[in-house]
Structure formats: structure tokens, C-alpha cells
Short mmCIF file of C-alpha atoms and ligand atoms in Angstrom, two decimals:
data_model
loop_
_atom_site.label_atom_id
_atom_site.label_comp_id
_atom_site.label_asym_id
_atom_site.label_seq_id
_atom_site.Cartn_x
_atom_site.Cartn_y
_atom_site.Cartn_z
CA MET A 251 -2.18 18.02 -11.73
CA THR A 252 -0.01 21.11 -11.38
CA ASP A 253 0.45 23.67 -8.65
CA GLY A 254 -1.95 25.96 -10.49
CA ASP A 255 -5.12 23.87 -10.29
CA GLY A 256 -5.24 23.03 -6.59
CA GLY A 257 -8.29 25.27 -6.24
CA ARG A 258 -10.45 22.63 -7.89
CA HIS A 259 -10.21 20.40 -4.79
CA PRO A 260 -10.79 22.47 -1.66
CA ASP A 261 -9.93 19.52 0.65
CA ILE A 262 -6.42 19.22 -0.77
CA ASP A 263 -3.80 21.02 1.34
CA VAL A 264 -1.05 21.80 -1.14
CA ASN A 265 1.29 23.24 1.50
CA THR A 266 1.68 20.16 3.73
CA PRO A 267 3.49 17.26 2.06
CA SER A 268 1.34 14.15 1.69
CA VAL A 269 2.64 10.58 1.69
CA ALA A 270 0.49 9.71 -1.36
CA ARG A 271 1.86 12.65 -3.37
CA MET A 272 5.49 12.14 -2.28
CA TYR A 273 5.20 8.48 -3.32
CA ASP A 274 3.69 9.58 -6.63
CA TYR A 275 6.68 11.88 -7.17
CA ALA A 276 9.13 9.07 -6.30
CA LEU A 277 7.45 6.89 -8.96
CA GLY A 278 7.78 9.62 -11.58
CA GLY A 279 4.10 10.72 -11.42
CA LYS A 280 2.75 14.22 -11.98
CA ASP A 281 0.13 14.42 -9.22
CA ASN A 282 2.23 16.30 -6.68
CA TYR A 283 3.00 19.82 -5.50
CA ALA A 284 6.10 21.85 -4.66
CA SER A 285 5.75 20.97 -0.94
CA ASP A 286 5.75 17.23 -1.76
CA ARG A 287 8.73 17.51 -4.08
CA ALA A 288 10.74 19.54 -1.55
CA ALA A 289 9.98 17.06 1.24
CA TYR A 290 10.85 14.14 -1.03
CA GLU A 291 14.21 15.72 -2.01
CA GLU A 292 15.04 16.14 1.70
CA LEU A 293 14.06 12.54 2.37
CA GLU A 294 16.31 11.35 -0.43
CA LYS A 295 19.21 13.18 1.20
CA ALA A 296 18.48 11.33 4.44
CA ALA A 297 17.87 8.01 2.66
CA PRO A 298 19.39 7.92 -0.86
CA SER A 299 17.79 4.57 -1.74
CA THR A 300 14.23 5.95 -1.52
CA ARG A 301 13.39 5.95 -5.25
CA PRO A 302 14.44 2.36 -6.03
CA LEU A 303 12.67 1.34 -2.84
CA ALA A 304 9.41 2.91 -4.11
CA ILE A 305 9.80 1.40 -7.59
CA ASN A 306 10.51 -2.07 -6.18
CA ASN A 307 7.51 -1.75 -3.91
CA ARG A 308 5.16 -0.89 -6.75
CA ARG A 309 6.54 -3.79 -8.82
CA PHE A 310 5.97 -6.15 -5.88
CA LEU A 311 2.35 -5.03 -5.63
CA GLN A 312 1.81 -5.54 -9.35
CA ARG A 313 3.50 -8.97 -9.28
CA VAL A 314 1.57 -10.23 -6.28
CA VAL A 315 -1.78 -9.09 -7.64
CA ARG A 316 -1.13 -10.79 -10.99
CA ILE A 317 -0.01 -14.02 -9.27
CA LEU A 318 -3.02 -14.04 -6.92
CA ALA A 319 -5.41 -13.54 -9.83
CA GLU A 320 -3.67 -15.87 -12.30
CA ASP A 321 -2.38 -18.71 -10.10
CA TYR A 322 -4.71 -18.61 -7.10
CA GLY A 323 -7.94 -17.52 -8.82
CA VAL A 324 -8.60 -14.47 -6.64
CA ARG A 325 -11.27 -12.30 -8.26
CA GLN A 326 -11.81 -9.55 -5.65
CA PHE A 327 -9.40 -7.20 -3.90
CA LEU A 328 -9.49 -4.67 -1.09
CA ASP A 329 -6.57 -2.28 -1.50
CA HIS A 330 -5.91 -0.53 1.85
CA GLY A 331 -3.97 2.71 1.29
CA SER A 332 -4.02 2.40 -2.47
CA GLY A 333 -2.17 5.64 -3.23
CA LEU A 334 -2.68 7.74 -6.34
CA PRO A 335 -3.58 5.95 -9.54
CA THR A 336 -0.43 5.15 -11.49
CA GLN A 337 0.32 2.86 -14.42
CA ASP A 338 -1.02 -0.65 -13.97
CA ASN A 339 -3.30 -0.31 -11.00
CA VAL A 340 -4.86 -3.34 -9.32
CA HIS A 341 -8.08 -3.25 -11.38
CA GLN A 342 -6.15 -2.99 -14.65
CA ILE A 343 -3.91 -5.95 -13.82
CA THR A 344 -6.75 -8.16 -12.62
CA GLN A 345 -9.32 -7.18 -15.23
CA ARG A 346 -6.84 -8.06 -18.00
CA ILE A 347 -6.94 -11.58 -16.57
CA ASP A 348 -10.71 -11.59 -16.00
CA PRO A 349 -12.85 -8.49 -16.68
CA SER A 350 -15.23 -9.52 -13.90
CA CYS A 351 -12.58 -8.92 -11.18
CA ARG A 352 -13.71 -6.45 -8.52
CA VAL A 353 -11.50 -3.96 -6.72
CA VAL A 354 -12.18 -1.48 -3.91
CA TYR A 355 -9.49 1.12 -3.34
CA ILE A 356 -9.35 2.81 0.08
CA ASP A 357 -7.28 5.87 0.89
CA ASN A 358 -7.77 8.81 3.24
CA ASP A 359 -5.96 11.34 1.05
CA PRO A 360 -8.54 13.47 -0.84
CA ILE A 361 -6.32 13.65 -3.92
CA VAL A 362 -6.65 9.88 -4.35
CA LEU A 363 -10.43 10.12 -4.46
CA ALA A 364 -10.34 13.04 -6.90
CA HIS A 365 -8.09 11.22 -9.35
CA GLY A 366 -9.44 7.74 -8.72
CA ARG A 367 -13.02 8.74 -9.51
CA ALA A 368 -11.96 10.25 -12.84
CA LEU A 369 -10.08 7.07 -13.74
CA LEU A 370 -12.89 4.73 -12.76
CA GLN A 371 -15.88 6.59 -14.13
CA GLU A 372 -16.72 3.83 -16.56
CA ASN A 373 -15.66 0.80 -14.55
CA GLU A 374 -18.59 -0.66 -12.68
CA ASN A 375 -16.46 -3.36 -11.02
CA THR A 376 -14.25 -0.88 -9.21
CA ALA A 377 -14.77 1.74 -6.49
CA VAL A 378 -12.60 4.18 -4.59
CA LEU A 379 -13.46 5.12 -0.99
CA GLN A 380 -12.03 8.08 0.83
CA ALA A 381 -11.79 6.51 4.27
CA ASP A 382 -9.42 5.79 7.09
CA PHE A 383 -8.57 2.11 6.61
CA ARG A 384 -8.30 1.70 10.38
CA ASP A 385 -12.11 1.87 10.50
CA THR A 386 -12.74 -1.75 9.52
CA ASP A 387 -16.48 -1.72 10.33
CA ALA A 388 -17.15 1.40 8.24
CA ILE A 389 -15.26 -0.14 5.32
CA PHE A 390 -16.98 -3.52 5.39
CA ASP A 391 -20.38 -1.84 5.88
CA HIS A 392 -19.84 0.61 3.01
CA PRO A 393 -22.37 0.13 0.17
CA ASP A 394 -19.60 -0.15 -2.46
CA VAL A 395 -17.84 -2.88 -0.50
CA GLN A 396 -21.13 -4.70 0.03
CA ARG A 397 -21.92 -4.39 -3.70
CA LEU A 398 -18.50 -5.50 -5.00
CA ILE A 399 -17.03 -7.85 -2.41
CA ASP A 400 -18.67 -11.22 -1.86
CA LEU A 401 -17.63 -12.45 1.58
CA ASP A 402 -18.43 -16.04 0.61
CA GLU A 403 -15.47 -16.04 -1.81
CA PRO A 404 -11.72 -15.51 -1.19
CA VAL A 405 -10.60 -11.90 -1.09
CA GLY A 406 -7.12 -10.44 -1.62
CA ALA A 407 -6.58 -7.86 1.14
CA LEU A 408 -3.64 -5.59 0.36
CA PHE A 409 -1.64 -3.67 2.97
CA VAL A 410 1.25 -2.76 0.69
CA SER A 411 3.65 -0.19 2.10
CA VAL A 412 1.03 1.32 4.38
CA LEU A 413 1.34 -0.07 7.91
CA HIS A 414 4.40 2.11 8.67
CA CYS A 415 1.91 5.03 8.33
CA ILE A 416 0.06 3.65 11.38
CA PRO A 417 1.46 4.51 14.83
CA ASP A 418 1.60 1.85 17.53
CA ASP A 419 -1.19 3.49 19.51
CA SER A 420 -3.55 2.69 16.60
CA ASP A 421 -2.47 -0.98 16.90
CA PRO A 422 -1.70 -2.01 13.29
CA TRP A 423 -1.46 -5.66 14.44
CA GLY A 424 -5.05 -5.47 15.76
CA LEU A 425 -6.12 -3.89 12.46
CA VAL A 426 -4.73 -6.81 10.45
CA ARG A 427 -6.48 -9.26 12.82
CA ARG A 428 -9.81 -7.42 12.51
CA VAL A 429 -9.66 -7.49 8.71
CA THR A 430 -8.59 -11.16 8.69
CA ASP A 431 -11.51 -12.04 10.96
CA ARG A 432 -13.96 -10.47 8.49
CA LEU A 433 -12.56 -12.38 5.47
CA PRO A 434 -13.59 -15.90 4.44
CA SER A 435 -11.17 -18.83 4.68
CA GLY A 436 -8.92 -19.10 1.65
CA SER A 437 -8.49 -15.31 1.48
CA PHE A 438 -5.03 -13.79 1.09
CA LEU A 439 -3.26 -11.01 2.96
CA VAL A 440 -0.43 -9.11 1.32
CA ILE A 441 1.53 -7.17 3.91
CA ASN A 442 4.82 -5.31 3.74
CA GLN A 443 6.20 -2.24 5.41
CA LEU A 444 9.38 -0.26 5.83
CA VAL A 445 11.86 -1.75 8.28
CA SER A 446 15.42 -1.24 9.42
CA GLU A 447 17.44 -3.22 11.94
CA ASP A 448 19.51 -0.11 12.65
CA ALA A 449 18.07 1.90 15.56
CA GLU A 450 19.68 5.14 14.40
CA VAL A 451 18.20 4.79 10.88
CA ARG A 452 14.78 4.00 12.37
CA ARG A 453 14.89 7.08 14.55
CA ARG A 454 16.23 9.43 11.86
CA ILE A 455 13.79 8.47 9.08
CA THR A 456 10.78 8.14 11.39
CA ASP A 457 11.42 11.59 12.90
CA PHE A 458 11.82 13.06 9.44
CA LEU A 459 8.58 11.57 8.09
CA VAL A 460 6.46 12.22 11.18
CA GLU A 461 7.53 15.85 11.17
CA GLY A 462 7.36 16.28 7.37
CA THR A 463 3.80 14.93 7.12
CA GLY A 464 2.42 16.93 10.03
CA GLY A 465 2.24 13.81 12.22
CA ARG A 466 0.46 11.62 9.63
CA TRP A 467 2.95 8.79 9.86
CA GLY A 468 3.75 5.86 12.15
CA ARG A 469 7.24 4.42 12.33
CA LEU A 470 9.86 2.27 10.70
CA ARG A 471 9.72 -1.12 12.40
CA GLN A 472 11.88 -4.23 12.65
CA ARG A 473 11.46 -7.50 10.79
CA HIS A 474 10.19 -9.36 13.86
CA GLU A 475 7.43 -6.76 14.23
CA VAL A 476 6.31 -7.38 10.64
CA GLU A 477 6.36 -11.15 11.30
CA ARG A 478 3.78 -10.54 14.05
CA TYR A 479 1.24 -9.32 11.44
CA PHE A 480 1.25 -12.87 10.05
CA GLU A 481 0.55 -14.75 13.28
CA GLY A 482 -1.95 -17.59 12.72
CA LEU A 483 -1.75 -17.29 8.92
CA GLU A 484 -0.24 -19.72 6.40
CA ILE A 485 2.70 -17.89 4.83
CA LEU A 486 3.24 -18.59 1.12
CA GLU A 487 6.66 -19.40 -0.33
CA PRO A 488 9.25 -17.88 -0.29
CA GLY A 489 8.25 -16.55 3.15
CA LEU A 490 8.77 -13.12 4.63
CA ILE A 491 11.63 -11.35 2.90
CA GLU A 492 12.84 -8.15 1.26
CA ILE A 493 10.06 -7.79 -1.28
CA SER A 494 12.09 -7.52 -4.49
CA ASP A 495 13.04 -11.17 -3.80
CA TRP A 496 9.39 -12.25 -3.57
CA ARG A 497 8.92 -14.41 -6.70
CA PRO A 498 10.82 -11.98 -8.98
CA ASP A 499 9.75 -12.09 -12.62
CA SER A 500 12.63 -10.06 -14.07
CA ASP A 501 16.29 -9.32 -13.52
CA LEU A 502 15.78 -5.83 -14.86
CA GLY A 503 15.17 -2.76 -12.78
CA PRO A 504 16.49 -1.48 -9.52
CA LYS A 505 17.01 -3.80 -6.61
CA GLN A 506 17.11 -2.19 -3.25
CA LYS A 507 19.69 -4.19 -1.38
CA THR A 508 21.04 -1.78 1.20
CA ASP A 509 20.55 -2.22 4.91
CA GLU A 510 19.55 1.41 5.26
CA TRP A 511 15.83 0.60 5.10
CA ILE A 512 13.91 -2.02 3.17
CA GLU A 513 10.34 -3.05 2.37
CA PHE A 514 9.87 -6.35 4.19
CA GLY A 515 6.90 -8.73 4.12
CA GLY A 516 5.10 -11.30 2.03
CA VAL A 517 1.81 -13.05 1.35
CA ALA A 518 -0.29 -15.31 3.57
CA ARG A 519 -3.50 -17.30 3.30
CA LYS A 520 -6.24 -17.48 5.90
CA ARG A 521 -6.71 -21.16 6.63
C1 SAM B 668 3.41 4.69 0.29
S1 SAM B 668 1.75 4.83 -0.25
C2 SAM B 668 1.45 3.17 -0.80
C3 SAM B 668 0.51 3.09 -1.98
C4 SAM B 668 0.25 1.68 -2.53
N1 SAM B 668 -0.27 0.79 -1.50
C5 SAM B 668 1.50 1.08 -3.11
O1 SAM B 668 2.16 0.30 -2.41
O2 SAM B 668 1.84 1.38 -4.26
C6 SAM B 668 0.83 4.88 1.31
C7 SAM B 668 -0.65 5.26 1.11
O3 SAM B 668 -1.38 4.96 2.31
C8 SAM B 668 -2.33 5.99 2.52
N2 SAM B 668 -2.71 5.99 3.94
C9 SAM B 668 -1.90 6.18 5.01
N3 SAM B 668 -2.58 6.06 6.18
C10 SAM B 668 -3.87 5.80 5.82
C11 SAM B 668 -5.07 5.57 6.58
N4 SAM B 668 -5.07 5.59 7.91
N5 SAM B 668 -6.21 5.32 5.89
C12 SAM B 668 -6.23 5.30 4.53
N6 SAM B 668 -5.11 5.50 3.76
C13 SAM B 668 -3.96 5.74 4.40
C14 SAM B 668 -1.60 7.26 2.08
O4 SAM B 668 -2.49 8.32 1.78
C15 SAM B 668 -0.85 6.75 0.85
O5 SAM B 668 -1.61 6.92 -0.32
#
């Protein structure tokens, strides 16, 4: 999509940067506007490691999904805050392993729905919902979720690089608990978010992103706050870590090793 065709989607505000479109730009995608690119360039000045961070995050998501499908037999996924379709999305990875895998993508950015629908037109095992993923009841009651997700079988629930978008007053810890409660035993939760142990970095980047996205952001947190998402769950090896170290399958590609800010988290199973 280019700046010129924004008129086709009246819900899309091309003037306010969106997290989904900035992330798309960081990954080298084309579904972004001048406002997103300008905000991203400013962010990179404040945090020069942003692009490798985004690339490592996407690789983590792709790795985890493949491992859950291949090694743990997971055949259905709920992707909270899926972002814009890019190369190797969850349904493509899983359906290469087993074409009967089902995936529901959830995102509240209208551009995700517009592009997701076009991509999925002919894939009956996949749906994209434009919804606020904080609204657990509406998501689990949605006809597409009821059609595609069998709550008698393990589910892979993804919260990959999204919970920093949720402010504390929306209780992201309660959200993870609510979703976990709805899932059957043997389901998996994949959770990571942006953290820094440096208070000044947390303040600077959080202020920048809250202001830049018109308040549609939460905050950078600390590792111990991410560990709280996993309370009561069985954490898979190698534990909660900087995500490029989570079962790496290649030495190639960027590794984001600075202390500036990192994506921190892991994978857990509901007992
Ligand atoms: C950084 S992107 C991550 C995309 C994808 N999970 C990944 O890791 O590649 C964050 C996404 O979360 C979405 N998002 C943020 N808050 C949301 C909310 N409350 N409900 C639904 N989607 C949300 C944004 O629109 C954006 O697409």
C-alpha cells in the first residue's frame, strides 16, 4: 500500500503513526505511510537497535510456532496482536506442517483486517478479527473462533511483542490469566514483551511511543514483571530469556544483545 491509496480504507488514519505499520516498516514491509516512517526514524534515533530487535522478534515468533506445531503437535493458534501480514505468517508455517492447522489472527488496527482478509480469502482454516484482544469474552464468543478453535484440544495462544502496548490500568497480567483460564490443559502460551532494566531508557522510550501513537501504547517493563505473566504455568526450556536465545536455529542474522531494550519472555504450558 502506498500513501496514494489510503482512501480505499476510510477507517485508516494515515496521519497518526500506528504500531502495526511502524513494525511493518522496521521489518522492511511496504504497508506503511509517511507518518509511520517518520515516527520510526525518530524512534531509531532514540533506540538504534530497534530494527534488529524487530527482526529477532519476528524470527522468534516463526521459530516458536514451528516448534509448537512440529514437536508438540499443536494444531490451532490464537494470535493476539498479529500485526500486518508479512512473509511466513503463522498459518503458512503451521499449514506447511499440517494443512488442517487453524489460526485466528486478532488485531485492532484496521489496516491488519484490510490486508489480512485479502491474504486469507481462500483459506478456510484461518480468520482475521478486528478486535481489541483485551476483550477475552468477545473473542472466545466470536463465531470464527467458535468455528476454528476446538477448546477440547490444546491451543497455542500467542502474545508476541504485544503486552507492552497494554497500560497497567488495563491489567495485562489479568488478561493473560483470563485467556489461560479459557484454554484447555496442555495448551501453550507464548509471551514476550519489551523490557529494560534501565529506568531512564524505560521512561524515554515509553514517553516517545505513548506520545507518537496518540496514547495507544503501554510501557516498557522489567524482567520480573514479565515473569509474573507466567505465574502458575510450566515454563518450557530454556526458560524466560532474551528471545533470540530461545532455541535458536541459526547463527545467521542480527542478534540484539544490547542492554538498551530487549524482547524478553518465553513459552509455557498450562498444566
Ligand atoms: C509490534 S506488533 C507485533 C506483531 C506480531 N505479534 C509479531 O510479533 O510479529 C504489535 C501489534 O499489536 C497490535 N495491538 C496492540 N494493542 C492491541 C489491542 N489492544 N488489541 C488488538 N491488537 C493490538 C498492534 O496493532 C500491532 O499490530
